[in-house]
Amino acid sequence: MLAAERREHLLDLLARTGKIVAKDVAADLGISEDSVRRDLRDLAAEGLCQRVYGGALPVSPAVVDYGARQAVGPDGKRKVASVAAAMVRPGSSVILDGGTTALAVARALPKELACTVITHSPTIATALIDHPRAEIFVLGGRVFKHSAVTCGAAAVEAAQNVSADLCLLGVTGVHPEAGLTTADADEAAMKRALSARAADTYVLASSEKIGTASPYRVLPWEDVTGLITDADPRDMVIDQLRALGVEILAAQ
Amino acid sequence: MLAAERREHLLDLLARTGKIVAKDVAADLGISEDSVRRDLRDLAAEGLCQRVYGGALPVSPAVVDYGARQAVGPDGKRKVASVAAAMVRPGSSVILDGGTTALAVARALPKELACTVITHSPTIATALIDHPRAEIFVLGGRVFKHSAVTCGAAAVEAAQNVSADLCLLGVTGVHPEAGLTTADADEAAMKRALSARAADTYVLASSEKIGTASPYRVLPWEDVTGLITDADPRDMVIDQLRALGVEILAAQ
DNA sequence: CCCGTTCTTGCACGTTTTTGCGTGTTACTT
DNA sequence: AAGTAACACGCAAAAACGTGCAAGAACGGG
């Protein structure tokens, strides 16, 4: 393995998993920990990673945040993401919301799948630049830092000019009575605008969000085609949603 | 085996496997490592591969590209970036172009500097999410993968709705007669639109771009306020530009 | 056809870079 | 406070590199 290749591998690992453990990488690649440490030191000097005791972290806390949040429920998110990615038909267009679950969907899109992805998340757009066949369209506007997506009037207006077959929406709360909810009013409006531009809207929600509600309503259940979740299909809340006419797609 | 044949083989290998190990190729083809090294040196000079210790890597993938291009002239880029970042006044708004140099500028913005950054690069928007005081605005549109920025009609239109104090533009060619040039027509149009929305336009160009020209003109020198570069201020080309009324800001 | 020129190629040699290990130091943990 | 893990530094061996050089092939003019 070439030295430059190793560095690429480290950056890739950092981007995908959100962290690097020097010891593990050394064992994986069959090289000494010293080499890994030297590489990390160089990468840190170039501002490409942040050196920490035992390994390295991404430079941007936002990305660290992604890593951390992914660490909370990586299995659930991955399962949900792979089911969602499988729903994207070749040649179709999909509106992809922001958030860690949607990011996982973007990464789960098969390399050979040609499709158009419309997103208001710069992070997701960046992640998809590597995808050989995806056409990417970014909805512009002011960037909301806590969620790393564009929101507000300009973004909503930009959304009016697109339309898609499918909208995959992430939310913070999924509740039979409250509907889909989120923690920010502007975000809720943006998600509403996104959903309105697609023929079908599916909600991505790992199990810990089921049965919870946040302050701002995004959509009532009438406007939702289905729910993709890793929660138990026999869960009581899930049953209630099914009774409301929501298609339930169980991940795993 | 003919020399040209060998070069084809190398490029093919690079495209298929993503890397070239000088030693292995020499053994496979039954030629000396010196010949392989010479070929790789020539190919790298033509921009067809990226020379690394032990062999070569491709130049194309976006992420690899970032690493590679930064590896070429990290010092120059960093110097230019820090001068450019120092030009952003507190409370002002700045239009930031795409590219590795602009990315370096984004990273060089001091944490305590409150400003508005308008960009058509999802990568730069992502990098700025962790900046505590920067307001970020993304110009939406179709994403051009080879340069990782939004371009085209929608992006140009989005640019009409913003205005800024300063525009920092990256280009591929800086030539006294040809003006500022770039390798893609859509990109050129986008850069032109960006420049038109700012009171002042400064060009970011590390020394290797000085005196070179690409196919598509972005701007004539009349529309450029200044040039930020790490090239020698007494360089002949730089002198010509100064005579054209371009303000020269020497980095280092 | 012959001879001088140019270009390519492989080898030798000295230089630079990388790498793993040993040593002592520092940082984190319990 | 003691113990362990991670780290930095120096070192030496190995690998890769660049350069100069000579042998040989390709080429062109006479």
Coordinates of C-alpha atoms (C1' of nucleotides) in Angstrom, one line a residue:
Chain A
M1 CA 0.0 0.0 0.0
L2 CA 1.3 3.4 -1.0
A3 CA 1.7 6.1 1.6
A4 CA -0.6 8.5 -0.3
E5 CA -3.2 5.7 -0.6
R6 CA -3.0 5.3 3.2
R7 CA -3.7 8.9 3.7
E8 CA -6.7 8.7 1.4
H9 CA -7.9 5.8 3.4
L10 CA -7.7 7.7 6.6
L11 CA -9.6 10.7 5.3
D12 CA -12.2 8.4 3.9
L13 CA -12.5 6.6 7.2
L14 CA -12.8 9.9 8.9
A15 CA -15.6 11.1 6.6
R16 CA -17.5 7.8 6.9
T17 CA -17.2 6.9 10.5
G18 CA -16.4 10.3 12.1
K19 CA -13.3 9.1 13.9
I20 CA -10.0 7.4 13.6
V21 CA -8.5 5.1 16.2
A22 CA -4.8 4.8 15.5
K23 CA -4.5 1.3 17.0
D24 CA -7.4 -0.2 15.0
V25 CA -6.3 1.3 11.7
A26 CA -2.7 0.0 12.3
A27 CA -4.1 -3.5 12.9
D28 CA -6.5 -3.3 9.9
L29 CA -3.9 -2.2 7.4
G30 CA -1.1 -4.3 8.9
I31 CA 1.2 -1.3 9.5
S32 CA 2.8 0.1 12.6
E33 CA 1.0 2.6 14.8
D34 CA 3.9 5.0 14.3
S35 CA 3.0 5.3 10.6
V36 CA -0.6 6.0 11.4
R37 CA 0.4 8.6 14.0
R38 CA 2.8 10.2 11.5
D39 CA 0.1 10.3 8.9
L40 CA -2.4 11.8 11.3
R41 CA 0.2 14.4 12.4
D42 CA 0.7 15.4 8.7
L43 CA -3.0 15.5 8.0
A44 CA -3.6 17.7 11.0
A45 CA -0.9 20.0 9.9
E46 CA -2.7 20.5 6.6
G47 CA -5.9 21.1 8.5
L48 CA -7.6 18.0 7.2
C49 CA -8.2 16.4 10.6
Q50 CA -8.1 17.2 14.2
R51 CA -5.6 15.2 16.3
V52 CA -6.8 13.8 19.6
Y53 CA -5.3 11.4 22.1
G54 CA -5.7 7.9 20.6
G55 CA -6.5 8.9 17.0
A56 CA -8.2 11.8 15.2
L57 CA -11.5 13.5 14.6
P58 CA -12.8 15.6 11.8
V59 CA -12.0 19.3 11.7
S60 CA -15.6 20.4 11.8
P61 CA -17.5 20.0 15.0
A62 CA -20.7 19.7 12.9
V63 CA -19.3 16.6 11.3
V64 CA -18.2 15.3 14.7
D65 CA -21.7 15.9 15.7
Y66 CA -22.8 13.7 12.8
G67 CA -20.5 11.0 13.9
A68 CA -21.6 11.3 17.5
R69 CA -25.3 11.2 16.6
Q70 CA -24.7 8.3 14.3
A71 CA -23.0 6.5 17.1
V72 CA -26.2 6.8 19.1
G73 CA -28.2 4.5 16.9
P74 CA -26.0 3.5 13.9
D75 CA -27.7 0.2 13.3
G76 CA -31.2 1.6 13.2
K77 CA -30.2 4.4 11.0
R78 CA -28.4 2.2 8.6
K79 CA -31.3 -0.2 8.3
V80 CA -33.7 2.6 7.7
A81 CA -31.3 4.2 5.2
S82 CA -30.9 1.0 3.2
V83 CA -34.6 0.4 2.9
A84 CA -35.1 4.1 1.9
A85 CA -32.3 3.9 -0.7
A86 CA -33.9 0.8 -2.2
M87 CA -37.1 2.9 -2.8
V88 CA -35.3 5.2 -5.3
R89 CA -36.1 3.9 -8.8
P90 CA -33.6 4.2 -11.6
G91 CA -34.2 7.4 -13.5
S92 CA -36.5 8.9 -10.9
S93 CA -36.0 12.0 -8.9
V94 CA -35.9 12.2 -5.1
I95 CA -36.1 15.1 -2.7
L96 CA -33.7 14.3 0.2
D97 CA -34.1 16.1 3.5
G98 CA -31.2 17.0 5.8
G99 CA -30.1 15.2 8.9
T100 CA -28.1 12.2 9.7
T101 CA -30.6 9.6 8.5
A102 CA -30.9 11.3 5.2
L103 CA -27.1 11.5 4.9
A104 CA -27.0 7.7 5.5
V105 CA -29.5 7.3 2.7
A106 CA -27.3 9.4 0.4
R107 CA -24.4 7.1 1.2
A108 CA -26.5 4.0 0.7
L109 CA -27.5 4.9 -2.9
P110 CA -26.0 2.2 -5.1
K111 CA -23.2 3.5 -7.4
E112 CA -24.9 2.2 -10.5
L113 CA -28.2 3.9 -9.8
A114 CA -28.8 6.9 -12.0
C115 CA -31.2 9.4 -10.4
T116 CA -31.7 13.0 -9.6
V117 CA -31.3 14.0 -6.0
I118 CA -32.7 17.4 -4.8
T119 CA -31.5 18.5 -1.4
H120 CA -31.3 21.5 0.8
S121 CA -28.4 20.1 2.7
P122 CA -24.9 21.2 1.6
T123 CA -23.5 18.2 3.5
I124 CA -25.6 15.7 1.5
A125 CA -24.7 17.5 -1.7
T126 CA -21.0 17.2 -0.8
A127 CA -21.4 13.6 0.1
L128 CA -23.0 12.8 -3.3
I129 CA -20.3 14.5 -5.4
D130 CA -18.6 11.1 -5.4
H131 CA -21.6 9.3 -6.7
P132 CA -20.9 8.5 -10.4
R133 CA -24.5 8.7 -11.7
A134 CA -26.5 10.9 -9.4
E135 CA -27.5 14.3 -10.7
I136 CA -27.5 16.7 -7.7
F137 CA -29.6 19.8 -7.3
V138 CA -29.1 22.1 -4.3
L139 CA -31.9 24.3 -3.0
G140 CA -30.2 27.6 -2.0
G141 CA -30.9 29.9 0.9
R142 CA -29.7 30.8 4.3
V143 CA -27.9 27.9 6.1
F144 CA -29.3 27.0 9.6
K145 CA -26.3 25.9 11.5
H146 CA -27.8 23.6 14.0
S147 CA -29.3 21.4 11.4
A148 CA -26.9 22.2 8.5
V149 CA -29.6 22.8 5.9
T150 CA -30.9 25.8 4.0
C151 CA -34.2 27.1 5.4
G152 CA -36.3 30.3 5.3
A153 CA -38.1 32.2 2.6
A154 CA -35.4 31.9 -0.1
A155 CA -35.1 28.1 0.3
V156 CA -38.9 27.6 0.4
E157 CA -39.1 29.7 -2.8
A158 CA -36.4 27.6 -4.4
A159 CA -38.3 24.5 -3.6
Q160 CA -41.3 25.8 -5.6
N161 CA -39.3 25.3 -8.8
V162 CA -38.6 21.6 -8.5
S163 CA -40.7 18.5 -8.5
A164 CA -39.9 14.9 -7.8
D165 CA -41.3 11.4 -7.6
L166 CA -40.4 10.9 -4.0
C167 CA -39.6 12.9 -0.9
L168 CA -37.7 11.3 2.0
L169 CA -38.2 13.4 5.1
G170 CA -36.4 13.2 8.4
V171 CA -38.2 14.4 11.5
T172 CA -37.6 14.5 15.3
G173 CA -41.0 13.4 16.4
V174 CA -43.5 10.8 15.1
H175 CA -46.8 10.8 17.0
P176 CA -50.3 9.4 16.0
E177 CA -52.1 12.6 17.1
A178 CA -49.4 15.3 16.7
G179 CA -48.4 14.0 13.3
L180 CA -44.8 14.7 12.2
T181 CA -43.1 17.3 14.3
T182 CA -39.7 19.0 14.5
A183 CA -37.9 21.4 16.8
D184 CA -37.8 24.5 14.6
A185 CA -40.6 26.4 12.9
D186 CA -38.6 27.3 9.8
E187 CA -37.4 23.8 9.4
A188 CA -41.0 22.6 9.6
A189 CA -42.0 25.0 6.9
M190 CA -39.2 23.9 4.7
K191 CA -40.0 20.2 5.1
R192 CA -43.6 21.0 4.3
A193 CA -42.5 22.8 1.1
L194 CA -40.4 19.8 0.1
S195 CA -43.1 17.3 0.7
A196 CA -45.5 19.4 -1.4
R197 CA -43.3 19.1 -4.4
A198 CA -43.2 15.3 -4.5
A199 CA -45.7 12.7 -5.6
D200 CA -45.1 10.5 -2.5
T201 CA -43.7 11.5 0.9
Y202 CA -42.0 8.9 3.1
V203 CA -40.8 9.6 6.6
L204 CA -37.5 8.3 7.9
A205 CA -37.6 7.6 11.7
S206 CA -35.5 5.4 13.7
S207 CA -37.3 3.7 16.6
E208 CA -36.4 6.1 19.3
K209 CA -38.5 8.8 17.6
I210 CA -41.7 6.8 17.5
G211 CA -44.3 8.1 19.9
T212 CA -42.5 11.4 20.6
A213 CA -43.5 14.9 19.6
S214 CA -41.7 18.2 19.1
P215 CA -43.2 21.7 19.2
Y216 CA -43.7 22.3 15.5
R217 CA -45.9 20.3 13.2
V218 CA -44.6 19.5 9.8
L219 CA -47.4 17.5 8.3
P220 CA -50.6 15.7 9.2
W221 CA -50.8 12.0 8.5
E222 CA -53.1 12.6 5.5
D223 CA -50.1 14.0 3.6
V224 CA -47.8 11.2 4.4
T225 CA -47.5 8.2 2.1
G226 CA -45.5 6.0 4.4
L227 CA -43.1 5.6 7.3
I228 CA -39.8 3.8 7.1
T229 CA -38.6 2.7 10.5
D230 CA -36.7 0.0 12.4
A231 CA -39.3 -0.1 15.1
D232 CA -41.2 -3.3 15.9
P233 CA -44.1 -3.5 13.4
R234 CA -46.3 -4.8 16.1
D235 CA -45.7 -1.8 18.3
M236 CA -48.9 -0.1 19.5
V237 CA -48.0 3.3 18.1
I238 CA -47.2 1.8 14.7
D239 CA -50.5 0.0 14.8
Q240 CA -52.3 3.3 15.3
L241 CA -50.4 4.8 12.4
R242 CA -51.3 1.9 10.2
A243 CA -55.0 2.5 11.1
L244 CA -54.5 6.1 9.9
G245 CA -53.7 4.8 6.5
V246 CA -49.9 5.2 6.7
E247 CA -47.9 2.5 4.9
I248 CA -45.4 1.0 7.2
L249 CA -42.1 -0.2 5.9
A250 CA -40.2 -2.1 8.5
A251 CA -36.5 -2.1 8.2
Q252 CA -35.2 -5.6 9.1
Chain B
M1 CA 6.8 -2.8 -26.0
L2 CA 6.6 0.7 -27.4
A3 CA 6.9 3.7 -25.1
A4 CA 3.5 5.1 -26.1
E5 CA 2.0 1.6 -25.5
R6 CA 3.5 1.6 -22.1
R7 CA 2.0 5.0 -21.3
E8 CA -1.5 3.8 -22.4
H9 CA -1.1 0.7 -20.2
L10 CA -0.3 3.0 -17.2
L11 CA -3.3 5.2 -17.8
D12 CA -5.5 2.2 -18.2
L13 CA -4.2 0.6 -15.1
L14 CA -4.8 3.9 -13.2
A15 CA -8.4 4.1 -14.5
R16 CA -9.1 0.5 -13.6
T17 CA -7.4 0.0 -10.3
G18 CA -7.1 3.6 -9.1
K19 CA -3.4 3.4 -8.4
I20 CA -0.1 2.5 -9.8
V21 CA 2.8 0.9 -7.9
A22 CA 6.0 1.5 -9.9
K23 CA 7.7 -1.6 -8.6
D24 CA 4.8 -3.9 -9.6
V25 CA 4.4 -2.5 -13.0
A26 CA 8.1 -2.8 -13.7
A27 CA 8.0 -6.4 -12.8
D28 CA 4.8 -7.1 -14.8
L29 CA 6.1 -5.5 -18.0
G30 CA 9.6 -6.7 -17.5
I31 CA 11.1 -3.2 -17.7
S32 CA 13.1 -1.2 -15.3
E33 CA 11.6 0.8 -12.5
D34 CA 13.4 3.8 -13.9
S35 CA 11.4 3.7 -17.1
V36 CA 8.2 3.5 -15.1
R37 CA 9.3 6.5 -13.1
R38 CA 10.1 8.4 -16.1
D39 CA 6.7 7.7 -17.7
L40 CA 4.9 8.7 -14.5
R41 CA 6.9 11.9 -14.3
D42 CA 5.9 12.8 -17.9
L43 CA 2.2 11.8 -17.3
A44 CA 2.2 13.9 -14.1
A45 CA 3.6 16.9 -16.0
E46 CA 0.7 16.6 -18.4
G47 CA -1.7 16.5 -15.6
L48 CA -2.8 12.9 -16.3
C49 CA -1.9 11.5 -13.0
Q50 CA -0.7 12.5 -9.6
R51 CA 2.8 11.4 -8.6
V52 CA 3.2 10.0 -5.2
Y53 CA 6.0 8.2 -3.4
G54 CA 6.1 4.7 -4.7
G55 CA 3.9 5.2 -7.7
A56 CA 1.0 7.4 -8.8
L57 CA -2.7 8.1 -8.1
P58 CA -5.5 9.4 -10.3
V59 CA -6.3 13.1 -10.4
S60 CA -10.0 13.0 -11.1
P61 CA -12.2 12.0 -8.0
A62 CA -13.5 15.1 -6.3
V63 CA -12.2 14.1 -2.8
V64 CA -8.9 12.8 -4.1
D65 CA -8.7 15.9 -6.2
Y66 CA -8.9 18.1 -3.2
G67 CA -6.2 16.3 -1.4
A68 CA -4.0 16.2 -4.5
R69 CA -4.4 19.8 -5.5
Q70 CA -3.7 20.9 -2.0
A71 CA -0.7 18.7 -1.9
V72 CA 0.7 20.4 -5.0
G73 CA 1.0 23.9 -3.5
P74 CA -0.3 24.0 0.1
D75 CA 2.1 26.7 1.1
G76 CA 1.1 29.1 -1.7
K77 CA -2.6 28.4 -1.3
R78 CA -2.4 28.9 2.5
K79 CA -0.6 32.2 2.1
V80 CA -3.0 33.5 -0.5
A81 CA -5.9 32.3 1.7
S82 CA -4.7 34.1 4.8
V83 CA -4.3 37.4 2.9
A84 CA -7.7 37.0 1.4
A85 CA -9.3 36.1 4.7
A86 CA -7.8 39.3 6.2
M87 CA -9.7 41.4 3.6
V88 CA -13.0 40.4 5.0
R89 CA -14.2 43.3 7.2
P90 CA -16.3 42.6 10.3
G91 CA -20.0 42.9 9.4
S92 CA -19.4 42.8 5.7
S93 CA -20.6 40.3 3.2
V94 CA -18.4 38.3 0.9
I95 CA -19.1 36.1 -2.1
L96 CA -16.9 33.1 -2.0
D97 CA -16.2 31.1 -5.2
G98 CA -15.6 27.4 -5.2
G99 CA -12.2 25.6 -5.5
T100 CA -9.5 24.6 -3.1
T101 CA -8.1 28.1 -2.7
A102 CA -11.5 29.5 -1.7
L103 CA -12.0 26.5 0.6
A104 CA -8.7 27.5 2.3
V105 CA -10.0 31.1 2.6
A106 CA -13.2 29.7 4.4
R107 CA -11.0 27.8 6.8
A108 CA -8.8 30.8 7.4
L109 CA -11.7 33.1 8.5
P110 CA -11.1 34.0 12.1
K111 CA -13.6 32.6 14.6
E112 CA -14.4 36.0 16.0
L113 CA -15.1 37.6 12.6
A114 CA -18.9 38.1 12.1
C115 CA -19.7 38.2 8.4
T116 CA -22.0 36.9 5.8
V117 CA -20.6 34.4 3.3
I118 CA -22.4 33.8 0.1
T119 CA -21.2 30.7 -1.8
H120 CA -22.2 28.3 -4.6
S121 CA -20.0 25.6 -3.2
P122 CA -21.7 23.0 -0.9
T123 CA -18.3 22.0 0.2
I124 CA -17.5 25.5 1.5
A125 CA -20.9 25.8 3.1
T126 CA -20.3 22.6 4.9
A127 CA -16.9 23.7 6.0
L128 CA -18.3 27.0 7.4
I129 CA -21.1 25.4 9.4
D130 CA -18.9 25.3 12.5
H131 CA -17.9 28.9 12.2
P132 CA -19.4 30.6 15.2
R133 CA -20.2 33.9 13.7
A134 CA -20.5 33.5 9.9
E135 CA -23.9 33.8 8.3
I136 CA -23.9 31.4 5.4
F137 CA -26.0 31.7 2.2
V138 CA -25.9 29.0 -0.4
L139 CA -26.7 29.7 -4.1
G140 CA -28.8 26.8 -5.3
G141 CA -28.7 25.0 -8.6
R142 CA -27.4 22.0 -10.4
V143 CA -24.1 20.7 -8.9
F144 CA -21.2 20.3 -11.3
K145 CA -19.3 17.4 -10.1
H146 CA -15.9 18.1 -11.5
S147 CA -15.7 21.4 -9.7
A148 CA -18.2 20.7 -6.8
V149 CA -20.1 23.9 -7.3
T150 CA -23.6 24.9 -8.5
C151 CA -23.6 26.3 -12.0
G152 CA -26.1 26.9 -14.8
A153 CA -29.2 28.9 -15.3
A154 CA -30.8 28.4 -11.9
A155 CA -27.5 29.2 -10.0
V156 CA -27.0 32.3 -12.1
E157 CA -30.5 33.4 -11.4
A158 CA -30.0 32.8 -7.7
A159 CA -27.0 35.0 -7.8
Q160 CA -29.1 37.9 -9.0
N161 CA -30.8 38.1 -5.7
V162 CA -27.8 38.7 -3.6
S163 CA -25.3 41.5 -3.3
A164 CA -22.1 41.8 -1.4
D165 CA -19.1 44.1 -0.5
L166 CA -16.5 41.7 -1.8
C167 CA -16.2 38.9 -4.2
L168 CA -13.3 36.4 -4.0
L169 CA -12.9 34.5 -7.2
G170 CA -10.8 31.5 -8.0
V171 CA -9.7 30.9 -11.6
T172 CA -7.5 28.5 -13.5
G173 CA -5.7 31.0 -15.7
V174 CA -4.4 34.6 -15.2
H175 CA -3.1 36.2 -18.3
P176 CA -2.4 39.9 -19.2
E177 CA -4.2 39.7 -22.5
A178 CA -6.6 36.8 -22.1
G179 CA -7.8 38.1 -18.7
L180 CA -9.2 35.7 -16.2
T181 CA -10.0 32.3 -17.7
T182 CA -11.4 29.0 -16.7
A183 CA -11.9 25.5 -18.2
D184 CA -15.7 25.4 -18.4
A185 CA -18.1 27.8 -20.0
D186 CA -20.8 27.4 -17.4
E187 CA -18.4 28.0 -14.6
A188 CA -17.1 31.1 -16.4
A189 CA -20.7 32.5 -16.6
M190 CA -21.3 31.7 -13.0
K191 CA -18.2 33.5 -11.9
R192 CA -19.1 36.5 -14.0
A193 CA -22.5 36.6 -12.3
L194 CA -20.9 36.4 -8.9
S195 CA -18.5 39.2 -9.6
A196 CA -21.3 41.4 -10.9
R197 CA -23.1 41.3 -7.5
A198 CA -20.1 42.6 -5.5
A199 CA -18.7 46.1 -5.1
D200 CA -15.1 44.8 -5.4
T201 CA -13.8 41.7 -7.1
Y202 CA -10.4 40.2 -6.1
V203 CA -8.9 37.2 -7.8
L204 CA -7.2 34.4 -5.9
A205 CA -4.4 32.8 -7.9
S206 CA -1.4 30.9 -6.6
S207 CA 1.8 31.5 -8.6
E208 CA 1.5 28.5 -10.9
K209 CA -1.6 30.0 -12.6
I210 CA 0.1 33.3 -13.4
G211 CA 0.7 33.7 -17.1
T212 CA -1.5 30.8 -18.1
A213 CA -4.8 30.9 -20.0
S214 CA -7.7 28.5 -20.2
P215 CA -10.4 28.3 -23.0
Y216 CA -13.2 30.4 -21.4
R217 CA -12.9 34.0 -20.4
V218 CA -14.4 35.0 -17.1
L219 CA -13.7 38.7 -16.9
P220 CA -11.5 41.3 -18.5
W221 CA -9.1 43.2 -16.3
E222 CA -11.3 46.3 -16.2
D223 CA -13.8 44.4 -14.0
V224 CA -11.2 43.2 -11.5
T225 CA -10.2 45.2 -8.5
G226 CA -7.2 43.3 -7.5
L227 CA -5.2 40.1 -7.6
I228 CA -4.1 38.1 -4.5
T229 CA -1.2 35.9 -5.3
D230 CA 2.0 34.4 -3.8
A231 CA 3.9 35.1 -7.0
D232 CA 7.0 37.3 -7.0
P233 CA 5.7 40.9 -7.1
R234 CA 8.5 41.8 -9.5
D235 CA 7.5 39.1 -11.9
M236 CA 7.1 40.4 -15.5
V237 CA 3.5 39.3 -15.9
I238 CA 2.6 40.8 -12.5
D239 CA 4.1 44.1 -13.7
Q240 CA 2.0 44.0 -16.8
L241 CA -1.1 43.5 -14.7
R242 CA -0.2 46.4 -12.4
A243 CA 0.1 48.6 -15.5
L244 CA -3.5 47.6 -16.4
G245 CA -4.6 49.1 -13.1
V246 CA -5.0 45.8 -11.2
E247 CA -4.1 46.1 -7.5
I248 CA -1.5 43.5 -6.6
L249 CA -1.6 42.0 -3.1
A250 CA 1.5 39.9 -2.6
A251 CA 1.1 37.0 -0.1
Q252 CA 4.3 36.7 1.9
Chain C
dC1 C1' 24.5 2.5 -47.9
dC2 C1' 27.1 4.9 -44.3
dC3 C1' 27.8 8.0 -40.6
dG4 C1' 26.6 11.4 -37.3
dT5 C1' 22.8 12.8 -34.4
dT6 C1' 19.1 12.1 -31.3
dC7 C1' 16.4 9.5 -28.3
dT8 C1' 15.5 5.8 -25.3
dT9 C1' 16.8 2.5 -22.0
dG10 C1' 19.1 0.2 -18.2
dC11 C1' 22.6 0.5 -14.7
dA12 C1' 25.4 2.6 -11.0
dC13 C1' 25.8 5.8 -7.4
dG14 C1' 24.7 9.1 -4.0
dT15 C1' 20.6 11.3 -1.8
dT16 C1' 16.2 11.6 0.2
dT17 C1' 12.1 9.5 2.2
dT18 C1' 9.9 6.2 4.6
dT19 C1' 9.3 3.0 8.2
dG20 C1' 9.5 0.0 12.3
dC21 C1' 11.7 -0.3 16.7
dG22 C1' 13.7 1.2 21.1
dT23 C1' 13.8 4.7 24.6
dG24 C1' 12.2 8.1 27.5
dT25 C1' 8.4 11.3 28.3
dT26 C1' 3.7 12.7 28.6
dA27 C1' -1.2 12.1 29.2
dC28 C1' -5.1 9.7 30.7
dT29 C1' -7.2 6.2 33.9
dT30 C1' -8.4 4.1 38.2
Chain D
dA1 C1' -0.7 8.3 43.4
dA2 C1' 0.4 4.5 40.6
dG3 C1' -0.2 2.1 36.4
dT4 C1' -1.1 1.9 31.6
dA5 C1' -1.6 3.6 27.2
dA6 C1' -0.2 6.9 23.8
dC7 C1' 3.2 9.8 22.3
dA8 C1' 7.6 12.1 20.6
dC9 C1' 12.3 11.5 19.4
dG10 C1' 16.2 9.3 17.6
dC11 C1' 18.1 5.7 15.0
dA12 C1' 19.2 2.5 11.4
dA13 C1' 17.7 -0.4 7.6
dA14 C1' 15.2 -0.5 3.5
dA15 C1' 12.9 1.5 -0.2
dA16 C1' 12.4 5.0 -3.6
dC17 C1' 14.3 8.7 -6.0
dG18 C1' 17.2 11.7 -9.2
dT19 C1' 21.2 12.1 -12.0
dG20 C1' 24.9 11.0 -14.8
dC21 C1' 26.6 7.8 -18.1
dA22 C1' 27.1 4.5 -21.6
dA23 C1' 25.2 1.1 -24.8
dG24 C1' 21.9 0.5 -28.3
dA25 C1' 18.1 1.7 -31.5
dA26 C1' 15.8 4.9 -34.5
dC27 C1' 16.3 8.5 -37.6
dG28 C1' 17.9 11.7 -41.3
dG29 C1' 21.2 13.6 -44.5
dG30 C1' 24.7 13.0 -47.7

